[in-house]
């Protein structure tokens, strides 16, 4: 498990020696999963007590870390369920993978759990969102110092959510985008679990292991997910490569990525037919968690789409917002706007004929909508009523 | 599964005929679990696809409902892990059961999922907190009308969170406490899944099934949980009775309940050695989710404690708040204040010698702290730094 490789040029490096390949592309763990079988995946046990659910540690044999005590043991093992209310007459069967039920409310806990279980000493991350919260919480659980570098304009409410886990929090003035590279290139005395770090990608891949195991011995026809840095897309692709090598996929699911149209560098490259992503000047979008104008694993995400025969979809701002509302009102799932692009993309791909009624599509809902509030929700329909009038008022609305 | 019984006088009723026993006590489902074995519990499948984790539906054979499509399929199956950072030198091994990772962020999803899967037509609840959110979300997922009756002073931010799932929301003026009985006694044209409804208690019991299965073939020495209406305590007791009858417990875990000292009618009755709970005049407390001055299943909760040899603990307001902060900073788990009374109680029971270093104690953390925000978190320690100064600033704090 100790070798890192470049997906593009194939060069290899010992783990720890390099953050990027000489060709400039990101690295990931070389995993020998050829002998992996679903029977190898079993509920993990920690300290003689079995964990309360099948977490990502059921795939310990293909992870570069061992099952820990504490919060990290609780990551992954999220529910996947079919949501008929999100399906359209001629559309595919839609299965929702709800990552918002991870310990800190997002998919980021997978990579954080694997990373922090493998690393020693202080950890850090460049994020003002889900990854910042995840790293801060998991570091606290193992009494590790956490360095969280947030953008200067991060709102206090979000800082407070992160601060409860007692990390070292820095509001950084200046070019926040370049901070990511800074933490790759310089030794800051802390291991940075950024969004496409090899250890994080190794953890993030487990979501695709879970999805495919749910369909085994078949496989879903497609997996649709939001894309930002490309780290999660890389993890999903890595999982499919490993499971395919192990002969566990009846067919390799196509990977479809979704972006907010206001900041969609990967979608633009896809439409150009390019294999390289160019940075863009994004506009402000409600999809703050995927608002990445210069994705570090963008090229790898494009390769994942090309190799699996998928695609990349841009979702208009208003479509994304109404899709978020639809997920809450029709499927009972509260998500942040960034997640809603996934099921919005399913609709667009259905409308364009890419998905049909014979398809099983798994949409990854990356984060919970509860933790960031829903201040734009209309509450004008709330009725005021005296207790004694409740029976009549209720009968009126249900009759 | 169709018989309801009174835990106290033993009288039985067909399901649907009564909300309360003639003796005034709450009813629960009579479940024949005598033949139940852990081998009967297996990952549930819905629509030919296995659910992504072992949800509460692995106990379908002892539930009064069958596995559904959609959100309800995702309830339960929460992680249980040992948290060394929450243990004290002479104290017990502390295992945290994190219910905040349920689909709507609290333990309430268990009872809602079972209830809504069994009921038809409109559903309702009297709650302005976790149960309101849970019922609204699960009703939305199955296109059911939901009647949510909240207190007049419920803040808009909380209404917005509930409203995103598009229920019929009523702000009720007048004696909110009596609304609970109103919905029991009158036919409002909707089935009310209140906190100690038999269907809810049947769903809530699954948390204890999960805890005990994690320790099988042994059992934890004690289960500690916050208590409000007594519905969850009843569910835990019901599970232990069923598992004991099935011969699956090496010893029956003791049930310990925790309340906020500012509103602790069950704790007061326990200290009096009474078998009946008297309503109290509670003071305002940050433990809004357990601020129940007249618990409908209080007597049953007391019986659960007495029958298992446990106890009831009152937790001072400032101790509860500091315990909440400790859970976030030391265990990486964000909880609402109402949950923190559970681990605070573990400390007090350790200090009093009730728990020792040989004991395994499972503490149920009933709800996530993320969804209601952490406005009182101190963010004065956040540092402002220029990007170019980050390396020095980081090395300074980690060196």
PDB file of N, CA, C and O in Angstrom, chain A residues 50 53-54 70 77 82 101 140 145 164-165 169-173 175 178 182 186-187 214 328-330 332 334 370 383-387 391 394-395 397, chain B residues 50 53-54 70 77 82 101 137 140 145 164-165 169 171-173 175 178 182 186-188 214 328-330 334 370 383-387 391 395 397:
ATOM      1  N   UNK A  50     -18.116  -4.546  18.090  1.00  0.00           N
ATOM      2  CA  UNK A  50     -18.335  -4.280  16.668  1.00  0.00           C
ATOM      3  C   UNK A  50     -18.922  -2.889  16.508  1.00  0.00           C
ATOM      4  O   UNK A  50     -19.753  -2.453  17.312  1.00  0.00           O
ATOM      5  N   UNK A  53     -22.426   0.115  12.757  1.00  0.00           N
ATOM      6  CA  UNK A  53     -22.919  -0.065  11.392  1.00  0.00           C
ATOM      7  C   UNK A  53     -21.725  -0.433  10.526  1.00  0.00           C
ATOM      8  O   UNK A  53     -20.592  -0.332  10.957  1.00  0.00           O
ATOM      9  N   UNK A  54     -22.002  -0.850   9.336  1.00  0.00           N
ATOM     10  CA  UNK A  54     -20.907  -1.176   8.439  1.00  0.00           C
ATOM     11  C   UNK A  54     -20.308   0.110   7.905  1.00  0.00           C
ATOM     12  O   UNK A  54     -20.794   0.686   6.943  1.00  0.00           O
ATOM     13  N   UNK A  70     -12.542   5.774  18.328  1.00  0.00           N
ATOM     14  CA  UNK A  70     -13.067   7.132  18.255  1.00  0.00           C
ATOM     15  C   UNK A  70     -13.794   7.461  16.969  1.00  0.00           C
ATOM     16  O   UNK A  70     -14.155   6.580  16.183  1.00  0.00           O
ATOM     17  N   UNK A  77     -20.263   4.116   5.465  1.00  0.00           N
ATOM     18  CA  UNK A  77     -21.404   3.246   5.735  1.00  0.00           C
ATOM     19  C   UNK A  77     -22.712   4.005   5.645  1.00  0.00           C
ATOM     20  O   UNK A  77     -23.656   3.750   6.387  1.00  0.00           O
ATOM     21  N   UNK A  82     -33.507   3.875  -2.900  1.00  0.00           N
ATOM     22  CA  UNK A  82     -34.194   4.345  -4.086  1.00  0.00           C
ATOM     23  C   UNK A  82     -35.224   5.398  -3.689  1.00  0.00           C
ATOM     24  O   UNK A  82     -35.913   5.262  -2.680  1.00  0.00           O
ATOM     25  N   UNK A 101     -25.086  12.066   6.287  1.00  0.00           N
ATOM     26  CA  UNK A 101     -25.186  11.388   7.581  1.00  0.00           C
ATOM     27  C   UNK A 101     -23.830  10.933   8.115  1.00  0.00           C
ATOM     28  O   UNK A 101     -23.752  10.216   9.105  1.00  0.00           O
ATOM     29  N   UNK A 140      -9.694  16.569  16.801  1.00  0.00           N
ATOM     30  CA  UNK A 140     -10.065  16.689  18.213  1.00  0.00           C
ATOM     31  C   UNK A 140     -10.254  15.308  18.842  1.00  0.00           C
ATOM     32  O   UNK A 140      -9.844  15.064  19.980  1.00  0.00           O
ATOM     33  N   UNK A 145      -3.342  18.322  17.077  1.00  0.00           N
ATOM     34  CA  UNK A 145      -3.486  19.722  16.707  1.00  0.00           C
ATOM     35  C   UNK A 145      -3.966  19.813  15.265  1.00  0.00           C
ATOM     36  O   UNK A 145      -3.497  19.073  14.397  1.00  0.00           O
ATOM     37  N   UNK A 164     -15.833  24.979  17.552  1.00  0.00           N
ATOM     38  CA  UNK A 164     -16.258  24.154  18.695  1.00  0.00           C
ATOM     39  C   UNK A 164     -15.340  22.936  18.863  1.00  0.00           C
ATOM     40  O   UNK A 164     -15.253  22.376  19.959  1.00  0.00           O
ATOM     41  N   UNK A 165     -14.638  22.560  17.792  1.00  0.00           N
ATOM     42  CA  UNK A 165     -13.731  21.412  17.878  1.00  0.00           C
ATOM     43  C   UNK A 165     -12.310  21.839  18.234  1.00  0.00           C
ATOM     44  O   UNK A 165     -11.382  21.029  18.192  1.00  0.00           O
ATOM     45  N   UNK A 169      -7.402  28.079  14.192  1.00  0.00           N
ATOM     46  CA  UNK A 169      -8.140  28.639  13.059  1.00  0.00           C
ATOM     47  C   UNK A 169      -7.470  29.910  12.568  1.00  0.00           C
ATOM     48  O   UNK A 169      -7.250  30.834  13.353  1.00  0.00           O
ATOM     49  N   UNK A 170      -7.152  29.932  11.282  1.00  0.00           N
ATOM     50  CA  UNK A 170      -6.531  31.115  10.695  1.00  0.00           C
ATOM     51  C   UNK A 170      -7.398  31.668   9.572  1.00  0.00           C
ATOM     52  O   UNK A 170      -7.749  30.936   8.636  1.00  0.00           O
ATOM     53  N   UNK A 171      -7.750  32.957   9.683  1.00  0.00           N
ATOM     54  CA  UNK A 171      -8.407  33.664   8.592  1.00  0.00           C
ATOM     55  C   UNK A 171      -7.297  34.247   7.742  1.00  0.00           C
ATOM     56  O   UNK A 171      -6.502  35.060   8.224  1.00  0.00           O
ATOM     57  N   UNK A 172      -7.210  33.815   6.483  1.00  0.00           N
ATOM     58  CA  UNK A 172      -6.059  34.183   5.666  1.00  0.00           C
ATOM     59  C   UNK A 172      -6.390  35.296   4.670  1.00  0.00           C
ATOM     60  O   UNK A 172      -7.299  35.160   3.842  1.00  0.00           O
ATOM     61  N   UNK A 173      -5.644  36.400   4.768  1.00  0.00           N
ATOM     62  CA  UNK A 173      -5.785  37.507   3.815  1.00  0.00           C
ATOM     63  C   UNK A 173      -4.934  37.212   2.584  1.00  0.00           C
ATOM     64  O   UNK A 173      -3.859  36.624   2.704  1.00  0.00           O
ATOM     65  N   UNK A 175      -4.394  35.870  -1.633  1.00  0.00           N
ATOM     66  CA  UNK A 175      -4.871  34.915  -2.631  1.00  0.00           C
ATOM     67  C   UNK A 175      -5.112  33.542  -1.998  1.00  0.00           C
ATOM     68  O   UNK A 175      -4.194  32.729  -1.872  1.00  0.00           O
ATOM     69  N   UNK A 178      -4.164  30.239  -3.919  1.00  0.00           N
ATOM     70  CA  UNK A 178      -2.769  29.777  -3.974  1.00  0.00           C
ATOM     71  C   UNK A 178      -2.325  29.085  -2.683  1.00  0.00           C
ATOM     72  O   UNK A 178      -1.312  28.399  -2.661  1.00  0.00           O
ATOM     73  N   UNK A 182       0.605  26.309  -1.711  1.00  0.00           N
ATOM     74  CA  UNK A 182       1.572  26.589  -0.634  1.00  0.00           C
ATOM     75  C   UNK A 182       1.712  25.381   0.285  1.00  0.00           C
ATOM     76  O   UNK A 182       2.805  24.964   0.646  1.00  0.00           O
ATOM     77  N   UNK A 186       5.356  23.492   0.653  1.00  0.00           N
ATOM     78  CA  UNK A 186       6.188  23.826   1.800  1.00  0.00           C
ATOM     79  C   UNK A 186       5.906  22.903   2.984  1.00  0.00           C
ATOM     80  O   UNK A 186       4.791  22.439   3.174  1.00  0.00           O
ATOM     81  N   UNK A 187       6.927  22.653   3.769  1.00  0.00           N
ATOM     82  CA  UNK A 187       6.729  21.906   5.001  1.00  0.00           C
ATOM     83  C   UNK A 187       6.279  22.881   6.087  1.00  0.00           C
ATOM     84  O   UNK A 187       7.057  23.719   6.537  1.00  0.00           O
ATOM     85  N   UNK A 214     -23.706  -2.518  -2.936  1.00  0.00           N
ATOM     86  CA  UNK A 214     -25.167  -2.544  -2.784  1.00  0.00           C
ATOM     87  C   UNK A 214     -25.840  -3.189  -4.001  1.00  0.00           C
ATOM     88  O   UNK A 214     -26.904  -3.788  -3.885  1.00  0.00           O
ATOM     89  N   UNK A 328     -35.699  18.364  -0.646  1.00  0.00           N
ATOM     90  CA  UNK A 328     -36.236  18.491   0.714  1.00  0.00           C
ATOM     91  C   UNK A 328     -37.739  18.213   0.746  1.00  0.00           C
ATOM     92  O   UNK A 328     -38.230  17.501   1.619  1.00  0.00           O
ATOM     93  N   UNK A 329     -38.467  18.759  -0.220  1.00  0.00           N
ATOM     94  CA  UNK A 329     -39.936  18.673  -0.195  1.00  0.00           C
ATOM     95  C   UNK A 329     -40.463  17.353  -0.747  1.00  0.00           C
ATOM     96  O   UNK A 329     -41.533  16.890  -0.339  1.00  0.00           O
ATOM     97  N   UNK A 330     -39.732  16.735  -1.665  1.00  0.00           N
ATOM     98  CA  UNK A 330     -40.230  15.504  -2.302  1.00  0.00           C
ATOM     99  C   UNK A 330     -39.525  14.231  -1.839  1.00  0.00           C
ATOM    100  O   UNK A 330     -40.105  13.154  -1.849  1.00  0.00           O
ATOM    101  N   UNK A 332     -37.472  14.320   1.110  1.00  0.00           N
ATOM    102  CA  UNK A 332     -37.222  14.421   2.551  1.00  0.00           C
ATOM    103  C   UNK A 332     -35.750  14.533   2.899  1.00  0.00           C
ATOM    104  O   UNK A 332     -35.364  14.345   4.050  1.00  0.00           O
ATOM    105  N   UNK A 334     -32.524  16.961   3.118  1.00  0.00           N
ATOM    106  CA  UNK A 334     -32.035  18.330   3.127  1.00  0.00           C
ATOM    107  C   UNK A 334     -30.567  18.340   2.706  1.00  0.00           C
ATOM    108  O   UNK A 334     -29.747  17.665   3.316  1.00  0.00           O
ATOM    109  N   UNK A 370     -28.725  20.715   6.695  1.00  0.00           N
ATOM    110  CA  UNK A 370     -29.155  21.215   8.001  1.00  0.00           C
ATOM    111  C   UNK A 370     -28.108  22.095   8.674  1.00  0.00           C
ATOM    112  O   UNK A 370     -28.433  23.082   9.315  1.00  0.00           O
ATOM    113  N   UNK A 383     -49.138  28.815   9.811  1.00  0.00           N
ATOM    114  CA  UNK A 383     -50.383  29.369  10.321  1.00  0.00           C
ATOM    115  C   UNK A 383     -50.300  29.596  11.832  1.00  0.00           C
ATOM    116  O   UNK A 383     -49.691  28.789  12.538  1.00  0.00           O
ATOM    117  N   UNK A 384     -50.948  30.670  12.305  1.00  0.00           N
ATOM    118  CA  UNK A 384     -51.069  30.902  13.745  1.00  0.00           C
ATOM    119  C   UNK A 384     -52.467  30.457  14.157  1.00  0.00           C
ATOM    120  O   UNK A 384     -53.451  30.796  13.493  1.00  0.00           O
ATOM    121  N   UNK A 385     -52.568  29.661  15.234  1.00  0.00           N
ATOM    122  CA  UNK A 385     -53.877  29.167  15.632  1.00  0.00           C
ATOM    123  C   UNK A 385     -53.930  28.998  17.155  1.00  0.00           C
ATOM    124  O   UNK A 385     -52.921  28.689  17.791  1.00  0.00           O
ATOM    125  N   UNK A 386     -55.124  29.252  17.732  1.00  0.00           N
ATOM    126  CA  UNK A 386     -55.308  28.993  19.160  1.00  0.00           C
ATOM    127  C   UNK A 386     -55.441  27.489  19.386  1.00  0.00           C
ATOM    128  O   UNK A 386     -56.006  26.783  18.547  1.00  0.00           O
ATOM    129  N   UNK A 387     -54.962  27.025  20.525  1.00  0.00           N
ATOM    130  CA  UNK A 387     -54.982  25.595  20.813  1.00  0.00           C
ATOM    131  C   UNK A 387     -56.382  25.012  20.632  1.00  0.00           C
ATOM    132  O   UNK A 387     -56.556  23.935  20.037  1.00  0.00           O
ATOM    133  N   UNK A 391     -58.150  21.418  16.320  1.00  0.00           N
ATOM    134  CA  UNK A 391     -58.865  20.339  15.614  1.00  0.00           C
ATOM    135  C   UNK A 391     -59.498  20.799  14.298  1.00  0.00           C
ATOM    136  O   UNK A 391     -59.305  20.165  13.251  1.00  0.00           O
ATOM    137  N   UNK A 394     -56.747  21.653  11.686  1.00  0.00           N
ATOM    138  CA  UNK A 394     -56.094  20.470  11.129  1.00  0.00           C
ATOM    139  C   UNK A 394     -57.015  19.753  10.152  1.00  0.00           C
ATOM    140  O   UNK A 394     -56.637  19.436   9.025  1.00  0.00           O
ATOM    141  N   UNK A 395     -58.268  19.546  10.573  1.00  0.00           N
ATOM    142  CA  UNK A 395     -59.205  18.835   9.693  1.00  0.00           C
ATOM    143  C   UNK A 395     -59.348  19.578   8.367  1.00  0.00           C
ATOM    144  O   UNK A 395     -59.492  18.986   7.315  1.00  0.00           O
ATOM    145  N   UNK A 397     -57.099  21.263   6.682  1.00  0.00           N
ATOM    146  CA  UNK A 397     -55.996  21.068   5.725  1.00  0.00           C
ATOM    147  C   UNK A 397     -55.871  19.623   5.264  1.00  0.00           C
ATOM    148  O   UNK A 397     -55.382  19.358   4.168  1.00  0.00           O
TER     149      UNK A 397
ATOM    150  N   UNK B  50     -29.377  -3.703  -1.891  1.00  0.00           N
ATOM    151  CA  UNK B  50     -29.183  -3.722  -0.444  1.00  0.00           C
ATOM    152  C   UNK B  50     -28.941  -2.297   0.039  1.00  0.00           C
ATOM    153  O   UNK B  50     -28.272  -1.507  -0.622  1.00  0.00           O
ATOM    154  N   UNK B  53     -26.171   0.580   4.449  1.00  0.00           N
ATOM    155  CA  UNK B  53     -25.628   0.224   5.755  1.00  0.00           C
ATOM    156  C   UNK B  53     -26.672  -0.600   6.475  1.00  0.00           C
ATOM    157  O   UNK B  53     -27.806  -0.686   6.031  1.00  0.00           O
ATOM    158  N   UNK B  54     -26.264  -1.203   7.550  1.00  0.00           N
ATOM    159  CA  UNK B  54     -27.225  -1.978   8.325  1.00  0.00           C
ATOM    160  C   UNK B  54     -28.092  -1.023   9.115  1.00  0.00           C
ATOM    161  O   UNK B  54     -27.723  -0.574  10.190  1.00  0.00           O
ATOM    162  N   UNK B  70     -37.293   4.726   0.029  1.00  0.00           N
ATOM    163  CA  UNK B  70     -37.100   6.122   0.411  1.00  0.00           C
ATOM    164  C   UNK B  70     -36.433   6.323   1.758  1.00  0.00           C
ATOM    165  O   UNK B  70     -35.850   5.410   2.346  1.00  0.00           O
ATOM    166  N   UNK B  77     -29.050   2.234  12.411  1.00  0.00           N
ATOM    167  CA  UNK B  77     -27.741   1.747  11.976  1.00  0.00           C
ATOM    168  C   UNK B  77     -26.645   2.751  12.280  1.00  0.00           C
ATOM    169  O   UNK B  77     -25.694   2.902  11.528  1.00  0.00           O
ATOM    170  N   UNK B  82     -15.915   3.395  20.876  1.00  0.00           N
ATOM    171  CA  UNK B  82     -15.331   3.743  22.164  1.00  0.00           C
ATOM    172  C   UNK B  82     -14.614   5.080  22.031  1.00  0.00           C
ATOM    173  O   UNK B  82     -13.946   5.340  21.024  1.00  0.00           O
ATOM    174  N   UNK B 101     -26.322  11.094  13.486  1.00  0.00           N
ATOM    175  CA  UNK B 101     -26.086  10.775  12.076  1.00  0.00           C
ATOM    176  C   UNK B 101     -27.306  10.126  11.420  1.00  0.00           C
ATOM    177  O   UNK B 101     -27.224   9.643  10.298  1.00  0.00           O
ATOM    178  N   UNK B 137     -39.861  15.534   7.381  1.00  0.00           N
ATOM    179  CA  UNK B 137     -38.994  14.992   6.333  1.00  0.00           C
ATOM    180  C   UNK B 137     -39.488  13.629   5.842  1.00  0.00           C
ATOM    181  O   UNK B 137     -39.575  13.389   4.638  1.00  0.00           O
ATOM    182  N   UNK B 140     -42.631  13.897   3.810  1.00  0.00           N
ATOM    183  CA  UNK B 140     -42.339  14.413   2.463  1.00  0.00           C
ATOM    184  C   UNK B 140     -41.848  13.292   1.545  1.00  0.00           C
ATOM    185  O   UNK B 140     -42.216  13.222   0.374  1.00  0.00           O
ATOM    186  N   UNK B 145     -49.239  14.043   3.726  1.00  0.00           N
ATOM    187  CA  UNK B 145     -49.429  15.322   4.405  1.00  0.00           C
ATOM    188  C   UNK B 145     -48.946  15.206   5.850  1.00  0.00           C
ATOM    189  O   UNK B 145     -49.188  14.202   6.514  1.00  0.00           O
ATOM    190  N   UNK B 164     -38.773  23.501   5.087  1.00  0.00           N
ATOM    191  CA  UNK B 164     -38.187  23.074   3.811  1.00  0.00           C
ATOM    192  C   UNK B 164     -38.776  21.740   3.345  1.00  0.00           C
ATOM    193  O   UNK B 164     -38.746  21.429   2.158  1.00  0.00           O
ATOM    194  N   UNK B 165     -39.331  20.971   4.301  1.00  0.00           N
ATOM    195  CA  UNK B 165     -39.934  19.686   3.936  1.00  0.00           C
ATOM    196  C   UNK B 165     -41.428  19.825   3.642  1.00  0.00           C
ATOM    197  O   UNK B 165     -42.123  18.825   3.482  1.00  0.00           O
ATOM    198  N   UNK B 169     -47.602  23.617   8.812  1.00  0.00           N
ATOM    199  CA  UNK B 169     -46.986  24.078  10.062  1.00  0.00           C
ATOM    200  C   UNK B 169     -47.933  24.998  10.809  1.00  0.00           C
ATOM    201  O   UNK B 169     -48.389  25.997  10.240  1.00  0.00           O
ATOM    202  N   UNK B 171     -48.334  27.313  14.294  1.00  0.00           N
ATOM    203  CA  UNK B 171     -47.840  27.902  15.537  1.00  0.00           C
ATOM    204  C   UNK B 171     -49.030  27.992  16.477  1.00  0.00           C
ATOM    205  O   UNK B 171     -50.009  28.664  16.160  1.00  0.00           O
ATOM    206  N   UNK B 172     -48.964  27.299  17.596  1.00  0.00           N
ATOM    207  CA  UNK B 172     -50.137  27.186  18.448  1.00  0.00           C
ATOM    208  C   UNK B 172     -50.060  28.100  19.676  1.00  0.00           C
ATOM    209  O   UNK B 172     -49.108  28.006  20.466  1.00  0.00           O
ATOM    210  N   UNK B 173     -51.061  28.964  19.802  1.00  0.00           N
ATOM    211  CA  UNK B 173     -51.165  29.828  20.981  1.00  0.00           C
ATOM    212  C   UNK B 173     -51.895  29.075  22.082  1.00  0.00           C
ATOM    213  O   UNK B 173     -52.790  28.274  21.807  1.00  0.00           O
ATOM    214  N   UNK B 175     -51.965  26.739  25.894  1.00  0.00           N
ATOM    215  CA  UNK B 175     -51.254  25.731  26.672  1.00  0.00           C
ATOM    216  C   UNK B 175     -50.700  24.631  25.759  1.00  0.00           C
ATOM    217  O   UNK B 175     -51.393  23.665  25.429  1.00  0.00           O
ATOM    218  N   UNK B 178     -50.767  20.862  26.860  1.00  0.00           N
ATOM    219  CA  UNK B 178     -51.999  20.069  26.771  1.00  0.00           C
ATOM    220  C   UNK B 178     -52.299  19.602  25.356  1.00  0.00           C
ATOM    221  O   UNK B 178     -53.120  18.712  25.146  1.00  0.00           O
ATOM    222  N   UNK B 182     -54.496  16.460  23.719  1.00  0.00           N
ATOM    223  CA  UNK B 182     -55.534  16.730  22.699  1.00  0.00           C
ATOM    224  C   UNK B 182     -55.400  15.761  21.534  1.00  0.00           C
ATOM    225  O   UNK B 182     -56.377  15.191  21.054  1.00  0.00           O
ATOM    226  N   UNK B 186     -58.461  13.153  20.658  1.00  0.00           N
ATOM    227  CA  UNK B 186     -59.388  13.508  19.582  1.00  0.00           C
ATOM    228  C   UNK B 186     -58.910  12.972  18.240  1.00  0.00           C
ATOM    229  O   UNK B 186     -57.720  12.869  17.986  1.00  0.00           O
ATOM    230  N   UNK B 187     -59.862  12.663  17.380  1.00  0.00           N
ATOM    231  CA  UNK B 187     -59.513  12.277  16.016  1.00  0.00           C
ATOM    232  C   UNK B 187     -59.344  13.549  15.187  1.00  0.00           C
ATOM    233  O   UNK B 187     -60.307  14.261  14.914  1.00  0.00           O
ATOM    234  N   UNK B 188     -58.126  13.849  14.831  1.00  0.00           N
ATOM    235  CA  UNK B 188     -57.857  15.072  14.070  1.00  0.00           C
ATOM    236  C   UNK B 188     -57.726  14.791  12.576  1.00  0.00           C
ATOM    237  O   UNK B 188     -57.309  15.650  11.812  1.00  0.00           O
ATOM    238  N   UNK B 214     -23.859  -5.042  19.240  1.00  0.00           N
ATOM    239  CA  UNK B 214     -22.443  -4.680  19.137  1.00  0.00           C
ATOM    240  C   UNK B 214     -21.596  -5.378  20.195  1.00  0.00           C
ATOM    241  O   UNK B 214     -20.419  -5.657  19.977  1.00  0.00           O
ATOM    242  N   UNK B 328     -17.382  18.119  21.928  1.00  0.00           N
ATOM    243  CA  UNK B 328     -16.928  18.667  20.643  1.00  0.00           C
ATOM    244  C   UNK B 328     -15.402  18.780  20.598  1.00  0.00           C
ATOM    245  O   UNK B 328     -14.775  18.414  19.613  1.00  0.00           O
ATOM    246  N   UNK B 329     -14.812  19.256  21.676  1.00  0.00           N
ATOM    247  CA  UNK B 329     -13.371  19.539  21.678  1.00  0.00           C
ATOM    248  C   UNK B 329     -12.514  18.300  21.945  1.00  0.00           C
ATOM    249  O   UNK B 329     -11.382  18.224  21.477  1.00  0.00           O
ATOM    250  N   UNK B 330     -13.054  17.335  22.673  1.00  0.00           N
ATOM    251  CA  UNK B 330     -12.253  16.155  23.047  1.00  0.00           C
ATOM    252  C   UNK B 330     -12.638  14.883  22.300  1.00  0.00           C
ATOM    253  O   UNK B 330     -11.810  13.998  22.100  1.00  0.00           O
ATOM    254  N   UNK B 334     -20.221  16.846  17.852  1.00  0.00           N
ATOM    255  CA  UNK B 334     -21.036  18.016  18.145  1.00  0.00           C
ATOM    256  C   UNK B 334     -22.443  17.572  18.510  1.00  0.00           C
ATOM    257  O   UNK B 334     -23.091  16.871  17.739  1.00  0.00           O
ATOM    258  N   UNK B 370     -24.916  20.232  15.102  1.00  0.00           N
ATOM    259  CA  UNK B 370     -24.658  21.093  13.943  1.00  0.00           C
ATOM    260  C   UNK B 370     -25.911  21.817  13.463  1.00  0.00           C
ATOM    261  O   UNK B 370     -25.864  22.967  13.061  1.00  0.00           O
ATOM    262  N   UNK B 383      -7.202  33.588  14.415  1.00  0.00           N
ATOM    263  CA  UNK B 383      -6.133  34.527  14.070  1.00  0.00           C
ATOM    264  C   UNK B 383      -6.322  35.050  12.650  1.00  0.00           C
ATOM    265  O   UNK B 383      -6.743  34.309  11.770  1.00  0.00           O
ATOM    266  N   UNK B 384      -5.983  36.312  12.429  1.00  0.00           N
ATOM    267  CA  UNK B 384      -5.953  36.890  11.083  1.00  0.00           C
ATOM    268  C   UNK B 384      -4.507  36.901  10.621  1.00  0.00           C
ATOM    269  O   UNK B 384      -3.622  37.324  11.366  1.00  0.00           O
ATOM    270  N   UNK B 385      -4.250  36.413   9.407  1.00  0.00           N
ATOM    271  CA  UNK B 385      -2.863  36.366   8.943  1.00  0.00           C
ATOM    272  C   UNK B 385      -2.805  36.554   7.423  1.00  0.00           C
ATOM    273  O   UNK B 385      -3.724  36.151   6.708  1.00  0.00           O
ATOM    274  N   UNK B 386      -1.736  37.219   6.961  1.00  0.00           N
ATOM    275  CA  UNK B 386      -1.532  37.328   5.514  1.00  0.00           C
ATOM    276  C   UNK B 386      -1.038  35.994   4.972  1.00  0.00           C
ATOM    277  O   UNK B 386      -0.303  35.280   5.640  1.00  0.00           O
ATOM    278  N   UNK B 387      -1.426  35.692   3.745  1.00  0.00           N
ATOM    279  CA  UNK B 387      -1.063  34.408   3.150  1.00  0.00           C
ATOM    280  C   UNK B 387       0.446  34.162   3.225  1.00  0.00           C
ATOM    281  O   UNK B 387       0.900  33.070   3.577  1.00  0.00           O
ATOM    282  N   UNK B 391       3.160  30.253   6.677  1.00  0.00           N
ATOM    283  CA  UNK B 391       4.133  29.253   7.144  1.00  0.00           C
ATOM    284  C   UNK B 391       4.668  29.550   8.543  1.00  0.00           C
ATOM    285  O   UNK B 391       4.668  28.667   9.415  1.00  0.00           O
ATOM    286  N   UNK B 395       3.894  27.243  11.874  1.00  0.00           N
ATOM    287  CA  UNK B 395       4.998  26.601  12.603  1.00  0.00           C
ATOM    288  C   UNK B 395       5.008  27.041  14.064  1.00  0.00           C
ATOM    289  O   UNK B 395       5.325  26.269  14.959  1.00  0.00           O
ATOM    290  N   UNK B 397       2.449  27.714  16.018  1.00  0.00           N
ATOM    291  CA  UNK B 397       1.464  27.050  16.885  1.00  0.00           C
ATOM    292  C   UNK B 397       1.717  25.549  17.016  1.00  0.00           C
ATOM    293  O   UNK B 397       1.338  24.941  18.017  1.00  0.00           O
TER     294      UNK B 397
END
